[in-house]
Coordinates of C-alpha atoms and ligand atoms in Angstrom, one line a residue:
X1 CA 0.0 0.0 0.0
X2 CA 1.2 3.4 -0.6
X3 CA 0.8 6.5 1.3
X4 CA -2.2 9.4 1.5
X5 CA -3.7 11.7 2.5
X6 CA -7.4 11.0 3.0
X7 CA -10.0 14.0 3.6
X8 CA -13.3 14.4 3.0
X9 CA -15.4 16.4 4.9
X10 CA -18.6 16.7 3.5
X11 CA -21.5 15.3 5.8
X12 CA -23.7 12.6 4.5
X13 CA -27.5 12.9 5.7
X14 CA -28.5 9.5 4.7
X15 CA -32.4 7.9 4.6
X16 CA -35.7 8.1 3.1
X17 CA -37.6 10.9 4.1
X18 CA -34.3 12.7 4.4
X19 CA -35.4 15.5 2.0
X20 CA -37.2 17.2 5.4
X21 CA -34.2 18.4 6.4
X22 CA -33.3 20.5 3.7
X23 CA -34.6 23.6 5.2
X24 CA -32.5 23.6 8.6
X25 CA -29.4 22.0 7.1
X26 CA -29.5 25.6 4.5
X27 CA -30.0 27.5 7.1
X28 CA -26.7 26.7 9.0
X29 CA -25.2 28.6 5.9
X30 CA -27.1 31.4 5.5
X31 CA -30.9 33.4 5.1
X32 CA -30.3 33.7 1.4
X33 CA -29.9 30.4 -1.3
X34 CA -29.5 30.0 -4.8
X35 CA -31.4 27.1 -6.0
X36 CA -29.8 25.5 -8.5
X37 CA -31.8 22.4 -10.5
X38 CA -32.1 20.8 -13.6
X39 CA -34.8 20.7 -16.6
X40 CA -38.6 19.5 -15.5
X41 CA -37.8 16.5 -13.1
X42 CA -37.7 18.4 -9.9
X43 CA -41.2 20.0 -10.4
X44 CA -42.5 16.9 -11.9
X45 CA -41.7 14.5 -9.3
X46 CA -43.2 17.6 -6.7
X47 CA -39.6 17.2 -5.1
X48 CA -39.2 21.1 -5.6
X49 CA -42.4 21.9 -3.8
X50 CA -41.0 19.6 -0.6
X51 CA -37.5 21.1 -0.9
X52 CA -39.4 25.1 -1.0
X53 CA -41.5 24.0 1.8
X54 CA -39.2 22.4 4.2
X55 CA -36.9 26.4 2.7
X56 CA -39.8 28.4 4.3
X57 CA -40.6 26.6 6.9
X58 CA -36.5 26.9 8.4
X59 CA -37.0 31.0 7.1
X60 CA -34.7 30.7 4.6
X61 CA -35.4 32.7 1.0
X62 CA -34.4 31.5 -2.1
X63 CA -33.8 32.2 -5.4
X64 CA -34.4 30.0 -9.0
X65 CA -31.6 29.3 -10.6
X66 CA -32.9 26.6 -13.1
X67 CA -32.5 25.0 -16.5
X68 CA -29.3 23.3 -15.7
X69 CA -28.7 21.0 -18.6
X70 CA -27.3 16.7 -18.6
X71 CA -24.1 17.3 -19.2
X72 CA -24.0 21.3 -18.0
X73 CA -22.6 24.3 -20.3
X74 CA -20.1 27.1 -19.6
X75 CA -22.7 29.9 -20.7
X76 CA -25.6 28.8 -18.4
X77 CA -23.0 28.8 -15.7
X78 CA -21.9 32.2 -16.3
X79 CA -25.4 33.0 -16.3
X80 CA -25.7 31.1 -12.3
X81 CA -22.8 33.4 -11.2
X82 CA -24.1 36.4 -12.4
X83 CA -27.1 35.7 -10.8
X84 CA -25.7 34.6 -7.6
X85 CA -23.7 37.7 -7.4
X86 CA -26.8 40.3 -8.4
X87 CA -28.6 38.5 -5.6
X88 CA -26.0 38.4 -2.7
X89 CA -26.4 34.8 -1.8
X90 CA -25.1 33.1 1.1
X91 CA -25.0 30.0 0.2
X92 CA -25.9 27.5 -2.9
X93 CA -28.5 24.8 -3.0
X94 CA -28.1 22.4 -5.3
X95 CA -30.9 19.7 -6.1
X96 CA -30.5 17.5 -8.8
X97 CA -28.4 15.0 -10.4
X98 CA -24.7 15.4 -10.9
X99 CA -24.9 17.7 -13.6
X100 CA -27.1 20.1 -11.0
X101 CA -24.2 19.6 -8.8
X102 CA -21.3 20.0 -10.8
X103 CA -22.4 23.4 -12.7
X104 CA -23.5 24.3 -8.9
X105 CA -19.6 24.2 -7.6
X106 CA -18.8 26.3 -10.7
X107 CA -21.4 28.8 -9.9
X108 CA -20.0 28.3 -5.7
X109 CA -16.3 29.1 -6.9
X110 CA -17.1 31.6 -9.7
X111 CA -19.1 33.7 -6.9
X112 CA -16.4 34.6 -4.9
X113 CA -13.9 35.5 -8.2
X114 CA -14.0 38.6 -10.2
X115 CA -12.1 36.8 -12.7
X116 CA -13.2 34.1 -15.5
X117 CA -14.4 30.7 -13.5
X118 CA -13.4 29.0 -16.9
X119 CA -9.7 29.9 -15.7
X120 CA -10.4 27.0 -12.8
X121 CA -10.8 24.2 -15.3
X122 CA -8.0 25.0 -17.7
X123 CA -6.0 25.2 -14.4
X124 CA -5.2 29.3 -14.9
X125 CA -6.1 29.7 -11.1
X126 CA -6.7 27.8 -8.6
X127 CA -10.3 27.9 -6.3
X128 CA -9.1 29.2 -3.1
X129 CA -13.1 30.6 -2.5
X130 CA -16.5 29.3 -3.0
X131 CA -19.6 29.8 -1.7
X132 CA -21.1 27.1 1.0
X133 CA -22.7 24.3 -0.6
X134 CA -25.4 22.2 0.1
X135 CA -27.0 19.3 -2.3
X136 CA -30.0 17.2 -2.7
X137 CA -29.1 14.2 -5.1
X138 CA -32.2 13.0 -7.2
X139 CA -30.0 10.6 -9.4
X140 CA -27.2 8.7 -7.5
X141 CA -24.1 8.4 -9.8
X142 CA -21.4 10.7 -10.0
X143 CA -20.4 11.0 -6.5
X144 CA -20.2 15.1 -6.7
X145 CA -22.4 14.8 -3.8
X146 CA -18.9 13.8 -1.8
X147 CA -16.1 15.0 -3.8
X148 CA -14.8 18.4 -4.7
X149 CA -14.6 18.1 -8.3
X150 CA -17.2 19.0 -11.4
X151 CA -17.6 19.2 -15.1
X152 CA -18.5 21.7 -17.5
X153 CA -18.6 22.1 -20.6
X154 CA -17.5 25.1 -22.8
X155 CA -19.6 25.0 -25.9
X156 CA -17.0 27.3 -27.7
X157 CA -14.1 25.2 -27.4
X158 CA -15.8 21.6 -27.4
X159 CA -13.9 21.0 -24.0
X160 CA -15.5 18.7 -21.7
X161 CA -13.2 20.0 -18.7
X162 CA -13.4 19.4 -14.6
X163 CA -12.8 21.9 -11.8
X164 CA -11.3 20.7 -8.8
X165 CA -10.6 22.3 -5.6
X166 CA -11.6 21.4 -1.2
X167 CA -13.6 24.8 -1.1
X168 CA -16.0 22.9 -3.2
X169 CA -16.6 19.7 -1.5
X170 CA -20.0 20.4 -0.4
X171 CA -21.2 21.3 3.3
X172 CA -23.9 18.6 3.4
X173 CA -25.0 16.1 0.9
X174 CA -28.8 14.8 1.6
X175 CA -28.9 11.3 0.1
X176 CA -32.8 10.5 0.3
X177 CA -33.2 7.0 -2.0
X178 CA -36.9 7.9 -1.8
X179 CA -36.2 11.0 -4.2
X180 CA -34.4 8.6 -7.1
X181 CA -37.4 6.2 -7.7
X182 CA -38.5 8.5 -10.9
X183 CA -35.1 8.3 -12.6
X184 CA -35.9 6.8 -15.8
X185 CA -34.4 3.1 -16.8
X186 CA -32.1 4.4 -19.1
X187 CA -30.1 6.7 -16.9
X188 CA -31.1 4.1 -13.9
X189 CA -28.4 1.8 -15.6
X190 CA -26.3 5.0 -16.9
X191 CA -25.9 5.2 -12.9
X192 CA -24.4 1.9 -12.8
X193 CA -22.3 2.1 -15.8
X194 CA -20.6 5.5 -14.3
X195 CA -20.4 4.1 -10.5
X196 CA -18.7 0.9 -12.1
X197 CA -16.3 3.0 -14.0
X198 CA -15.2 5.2 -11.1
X199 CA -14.1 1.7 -9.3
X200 CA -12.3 0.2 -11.9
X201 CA -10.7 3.4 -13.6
X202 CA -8.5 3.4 -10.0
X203 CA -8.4 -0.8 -9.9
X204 CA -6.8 -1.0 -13.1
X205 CA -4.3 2.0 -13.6
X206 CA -2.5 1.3 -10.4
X207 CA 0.7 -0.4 -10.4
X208 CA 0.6 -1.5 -6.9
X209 CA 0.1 -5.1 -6.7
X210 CA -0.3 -5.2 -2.8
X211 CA -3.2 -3.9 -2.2
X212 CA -6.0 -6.1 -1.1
X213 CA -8.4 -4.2 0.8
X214 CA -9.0 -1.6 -2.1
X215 CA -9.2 -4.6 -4.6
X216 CA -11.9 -6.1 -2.4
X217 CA -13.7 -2.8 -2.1
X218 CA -13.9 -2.5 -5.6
X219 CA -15.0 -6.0 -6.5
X220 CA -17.2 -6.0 -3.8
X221 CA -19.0 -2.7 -4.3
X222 CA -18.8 -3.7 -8.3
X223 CA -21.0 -6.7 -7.9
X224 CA -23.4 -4.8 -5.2
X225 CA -23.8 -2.0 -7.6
X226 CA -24.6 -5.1 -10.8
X227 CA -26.9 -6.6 -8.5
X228 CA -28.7 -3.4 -7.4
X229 CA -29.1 -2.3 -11.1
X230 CA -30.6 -5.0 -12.1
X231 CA -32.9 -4.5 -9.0
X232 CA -34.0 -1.3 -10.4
X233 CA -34.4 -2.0 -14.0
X234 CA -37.3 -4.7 -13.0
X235 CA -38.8 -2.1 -10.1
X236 CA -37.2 1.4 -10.3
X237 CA -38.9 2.3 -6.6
X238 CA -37.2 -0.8 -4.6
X239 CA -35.8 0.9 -2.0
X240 CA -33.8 -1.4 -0.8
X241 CA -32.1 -1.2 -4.3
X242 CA -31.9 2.5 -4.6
X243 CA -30.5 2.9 -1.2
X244 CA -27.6 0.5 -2.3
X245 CA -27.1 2.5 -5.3
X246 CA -26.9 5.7 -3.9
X247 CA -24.5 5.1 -1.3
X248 CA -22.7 2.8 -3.8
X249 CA -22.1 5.3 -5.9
X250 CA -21.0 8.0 -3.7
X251 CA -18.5 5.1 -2.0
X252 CA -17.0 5.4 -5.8
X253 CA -15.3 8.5 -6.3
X254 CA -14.8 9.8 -3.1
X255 CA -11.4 8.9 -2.5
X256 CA -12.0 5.6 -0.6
X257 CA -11.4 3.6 -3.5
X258 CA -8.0 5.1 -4.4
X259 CA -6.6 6.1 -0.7
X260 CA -3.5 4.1 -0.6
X261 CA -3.4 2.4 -4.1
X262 CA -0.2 5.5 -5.2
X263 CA -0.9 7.0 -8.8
X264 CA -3.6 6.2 -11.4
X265 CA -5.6 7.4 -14.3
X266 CA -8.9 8.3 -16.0
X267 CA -8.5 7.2 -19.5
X268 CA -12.1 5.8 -20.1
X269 CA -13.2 9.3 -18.5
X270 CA -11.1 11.3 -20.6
X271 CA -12.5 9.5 -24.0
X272 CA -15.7 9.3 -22.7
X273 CA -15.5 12.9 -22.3
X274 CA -15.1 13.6 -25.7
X275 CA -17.9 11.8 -26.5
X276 CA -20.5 13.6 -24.5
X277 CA -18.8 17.2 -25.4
X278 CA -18.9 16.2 -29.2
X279 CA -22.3 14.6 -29.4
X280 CA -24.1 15.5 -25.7
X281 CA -24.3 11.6 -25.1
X282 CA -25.1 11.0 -21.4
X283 CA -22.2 10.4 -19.5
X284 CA -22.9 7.0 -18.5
X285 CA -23.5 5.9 -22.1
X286 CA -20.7 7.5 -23.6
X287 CA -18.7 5.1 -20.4
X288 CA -20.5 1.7 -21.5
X289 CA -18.8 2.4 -25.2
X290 CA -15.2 3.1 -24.2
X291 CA -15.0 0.5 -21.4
X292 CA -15.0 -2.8 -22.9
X293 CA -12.7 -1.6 -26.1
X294 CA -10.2 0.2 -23.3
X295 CA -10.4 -3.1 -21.6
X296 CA -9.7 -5.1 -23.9
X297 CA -6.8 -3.1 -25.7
X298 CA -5.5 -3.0 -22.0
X299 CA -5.9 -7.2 -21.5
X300 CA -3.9 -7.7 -24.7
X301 CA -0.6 -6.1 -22.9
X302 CA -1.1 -7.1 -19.3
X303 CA -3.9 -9.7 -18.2
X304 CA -3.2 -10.4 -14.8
X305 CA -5.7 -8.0 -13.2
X306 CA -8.5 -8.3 -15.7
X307 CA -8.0 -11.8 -15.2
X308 CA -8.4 -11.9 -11.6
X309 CA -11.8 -9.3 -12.2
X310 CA -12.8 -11.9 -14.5
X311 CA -12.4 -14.4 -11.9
X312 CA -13.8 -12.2 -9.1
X313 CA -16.8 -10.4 -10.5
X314 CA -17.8 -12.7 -13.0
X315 CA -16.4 -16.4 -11.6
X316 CA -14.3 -17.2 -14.8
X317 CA -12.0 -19.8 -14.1
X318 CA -11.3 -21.5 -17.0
X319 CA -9.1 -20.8 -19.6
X320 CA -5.6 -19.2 -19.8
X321 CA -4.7 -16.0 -18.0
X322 CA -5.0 -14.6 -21.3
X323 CA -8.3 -16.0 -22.3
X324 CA -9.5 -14.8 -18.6
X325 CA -8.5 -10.9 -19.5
X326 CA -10.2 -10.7 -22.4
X327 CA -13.2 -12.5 -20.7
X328 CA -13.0 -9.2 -18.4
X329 CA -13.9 -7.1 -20.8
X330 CA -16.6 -9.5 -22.6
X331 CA -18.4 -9.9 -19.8
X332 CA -18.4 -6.5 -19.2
X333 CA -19.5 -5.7 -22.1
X334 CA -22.5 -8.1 -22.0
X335 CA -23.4 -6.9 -19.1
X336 CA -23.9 -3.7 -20.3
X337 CA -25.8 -5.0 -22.8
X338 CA -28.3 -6.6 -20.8
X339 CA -28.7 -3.6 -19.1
X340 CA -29.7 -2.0 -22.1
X341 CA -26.3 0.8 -22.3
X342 CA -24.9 0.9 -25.6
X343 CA -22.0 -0.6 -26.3
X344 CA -21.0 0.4 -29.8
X345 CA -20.5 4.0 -31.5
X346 CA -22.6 3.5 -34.0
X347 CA -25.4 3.1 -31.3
X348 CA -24.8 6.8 -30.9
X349 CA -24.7 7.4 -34.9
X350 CA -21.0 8.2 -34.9
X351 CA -19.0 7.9 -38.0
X352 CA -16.1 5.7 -38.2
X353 CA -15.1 8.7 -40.3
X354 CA -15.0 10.8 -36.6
X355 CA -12.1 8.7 -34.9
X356 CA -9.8 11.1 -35.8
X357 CA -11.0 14.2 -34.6
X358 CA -12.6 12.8 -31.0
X359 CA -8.8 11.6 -30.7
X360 CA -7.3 15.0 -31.1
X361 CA -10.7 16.4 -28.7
X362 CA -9.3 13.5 -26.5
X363 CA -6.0 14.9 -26.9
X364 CA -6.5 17.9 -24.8
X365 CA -7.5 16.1 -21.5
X366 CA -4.7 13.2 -21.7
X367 CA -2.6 16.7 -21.5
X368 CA -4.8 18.3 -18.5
X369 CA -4.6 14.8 -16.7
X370 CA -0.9 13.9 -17.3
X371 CA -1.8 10.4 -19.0
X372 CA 1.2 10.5 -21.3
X373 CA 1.0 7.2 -22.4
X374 CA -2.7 8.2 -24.9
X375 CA -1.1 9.5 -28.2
X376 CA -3.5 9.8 -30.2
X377 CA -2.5 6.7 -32.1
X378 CA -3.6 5.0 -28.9
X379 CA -6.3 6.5 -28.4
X380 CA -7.6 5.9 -32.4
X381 CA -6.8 2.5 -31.7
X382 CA -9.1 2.0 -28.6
X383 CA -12.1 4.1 -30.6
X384 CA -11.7 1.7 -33.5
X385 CA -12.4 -1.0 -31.0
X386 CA -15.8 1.0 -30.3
X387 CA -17.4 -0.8 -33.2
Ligands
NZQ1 O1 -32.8 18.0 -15.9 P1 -33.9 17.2 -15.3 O2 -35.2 17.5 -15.8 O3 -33.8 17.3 -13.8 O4 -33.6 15.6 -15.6 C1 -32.5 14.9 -15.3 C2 -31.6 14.7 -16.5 O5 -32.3 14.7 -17.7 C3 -32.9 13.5 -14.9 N1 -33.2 13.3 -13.5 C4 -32.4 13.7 -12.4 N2 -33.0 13.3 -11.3 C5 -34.2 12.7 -11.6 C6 -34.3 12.7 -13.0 N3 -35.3 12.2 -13.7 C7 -36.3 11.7 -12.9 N4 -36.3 11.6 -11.6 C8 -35.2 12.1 -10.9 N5 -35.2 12.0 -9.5 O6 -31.8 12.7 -15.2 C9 -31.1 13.2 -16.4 C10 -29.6 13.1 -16.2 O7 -29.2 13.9 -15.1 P2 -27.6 14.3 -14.9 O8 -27.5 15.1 -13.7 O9 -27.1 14.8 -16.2 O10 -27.0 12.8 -14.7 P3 -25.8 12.3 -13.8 O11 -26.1 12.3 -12.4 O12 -25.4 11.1 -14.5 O13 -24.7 13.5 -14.1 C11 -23.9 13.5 -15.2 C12 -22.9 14.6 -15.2 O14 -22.0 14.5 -14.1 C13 -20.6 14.5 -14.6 C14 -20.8 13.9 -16.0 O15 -19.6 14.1 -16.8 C15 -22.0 14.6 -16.5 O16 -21.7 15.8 -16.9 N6 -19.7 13.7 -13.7 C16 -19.4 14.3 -12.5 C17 -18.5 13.8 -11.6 C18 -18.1 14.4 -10.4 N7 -18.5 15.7 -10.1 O17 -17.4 13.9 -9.6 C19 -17.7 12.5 -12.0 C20 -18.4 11.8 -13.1 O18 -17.4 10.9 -13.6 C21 -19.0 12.6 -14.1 O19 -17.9 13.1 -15.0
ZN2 ZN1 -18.0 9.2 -14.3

């Protein structure tokens, strides 16, 4: 095991019913909120009438900041800091999924700057500021309920880009399962696709070979997060299901996974990432394509760990240690199939014609993230296998 550092002091407010709290846990902040949220699910699902409520009720006021799109833009955000600023909030409320959340950090970090908050992701400056932030997950996935990152997108410059920074870890998260049980089936199993990606990114890029505890986590937490998916996609409100889920996927990416296993990478993020800032494919979809081709390409040079997934998550035993890592990314792959996430570009009408150009898009974040290894040969090479 290597050493870290671990923090992470966001507070987790975990149970159903959990949304009641809302009011008083805003109020610890501040008299004044910005209320971020997405397109029509929160008034749909009369979540935004319980969150107002329970906002009243603790005398807190609030303002609308909504319209946040899947997969969030730089202009809207601009428009969230402007309006944050005109208004003199104390503190930000996001409710939503982890789009909601993400452009909500921006929006906390690019209150307290008089410069650009695009400067943040293209690592110009650094957040040193932001304002308070409290969440309200409605689609468990991403994690930004428990981590201090996000990710925007600047329409201008295609860049599908991440801020980063402890100001933005959020005050309190409230993780109510109750609130999930409208999330459609496709993004239900989008949710699993991205959770599962946030465990193996970590599992497989580390060179460490000794260390046990996170390699149980993750195939653990993998197969809880399979089982729980397929859960939902026969009865989206189990609640037993979408409490495992949601506390699944914050357990992803917030550091737990990774403390101790030294460096690693992202490189199914950063294709995926030029996927979704390309076409605006959900994130989780854009994840199930690069996976099993990045897995594969990665078995061919070095099975042992795919192997020992394969053998782990999916009880291969058979074979040669070869035959197992490539199993790893079949099975994967099938899996994602059956839970109905595409698995091929030309599921999302991409041209072969593309591979080219989403390499050199891809090309810019391998820089950002330090993954020398992706040339863009490499990359081409794992996009070809997205067929
Ligand atoms: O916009 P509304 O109408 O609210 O609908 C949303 C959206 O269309 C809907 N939804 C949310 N809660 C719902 C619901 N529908 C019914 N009932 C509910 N309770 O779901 C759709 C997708 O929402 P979105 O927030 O986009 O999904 P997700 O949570 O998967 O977030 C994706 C974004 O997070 C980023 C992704 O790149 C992507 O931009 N990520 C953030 C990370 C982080 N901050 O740590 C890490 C991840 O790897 C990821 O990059
Ligand atoms: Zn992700």
């Amino acid at each position: 095991m290597q050493p870290f550092v671990f923090y992470n002091p966001t507070k987790i407010d975990f149970g159903a019913g959990k949304v009641k709290n809302v009011g008083k846990t805003t109020a610890k902040f501040g008299k004044k909120a910005l209320l971020v949220y997405g397109q029509n699910s929160l008034k749909n699902s009369g979540i935004f009438t319980r969150i107002t409520s329970s906002l009243q009720h603790a005398g807190v006021e609030w303002v609308e900041f909504g319209g946040v799109k899947s997969n969030p833009v730089l202009s809207h955000t601009y428009a969230g800091i402007e309006l944050a600023k005109k208004e003199n909030v104390d503190v930000i409320l996001a409710a939503g999924g982890g789009s909601v959340l993400d452009e909500a950090k921006a929006i906390a970090a690019g209150a307290m700057t008089d410069g650009d908050v695009w400067d943040f992701f293209i690592d110009k400056a650094k957040v040193k500021r932001a304002l308070p932030l409290v969440t309200v997950l409605t689609l468990a996935a991403t994690g930004s309920e428990m981590n201090s990152g996000g990710v925007v997108t600047n329409e201008k410059t295609q860049q599908k880009f991440n801020i980063n920074g402890a100001a933005l870890f959020p005050k309190v998260s409230i993780l109510d399962p109750e609130l999930t049980y409208t999330v459609p089936s496709d993004y239900t199993a989008y949710a699993g696709v991205d959770a599962i990606s946030h465990l193996i990114e970590g599992y497989f890029t580390s060179t460490d070979t000794e260390t046990p505890l996170q390699d149980r986590f993750v195939e653990g937490t993998v197969k809880v997060i399979m089982g729980a998916t397929e859960r939902l996609l026969r009865q989206g409100d189990d609640p037993e299901a979408r409490a495992n889920l949601m506390w699944a996927s914050t357990l992803s990416l917030n550091g737990l996974s990774t403390a101790g296993i030294g460096p690693y990478g992202m490189p199914n993020h950063m294709i995926a990432h030029s996927l979704s800032a390309m076409y605006d494919i959900a994130h989780g979809a854009t994840l199930s394509i690069v996976i099993p081709a990045w897995m594969a390409y990665q078995a061919e040079r070095d099975p042992g760990k795919y192997a020992r997934f394969a053998n782990r998550v999916f009880r291969c035993s058979g074979g040669s240690m070869e035959e197992r890592g490539l199993y790893a990314s079949e099975a994967m792959k099938e899996w994602f199939r059956k839970i109905g996430a595409p698995i091929d570009l030309s599921e999302g009408n991409i041209p072969v014609a593309d591979i080219p150009a989403i390499a050199e898009n891809a090309m810019m974040l391998a820089q950002k993230w330090e993954l020398t290894d992706y040339t863009k040969e490499v990359i081409v090479d794992i996009l070809e296998r997205c067929y």
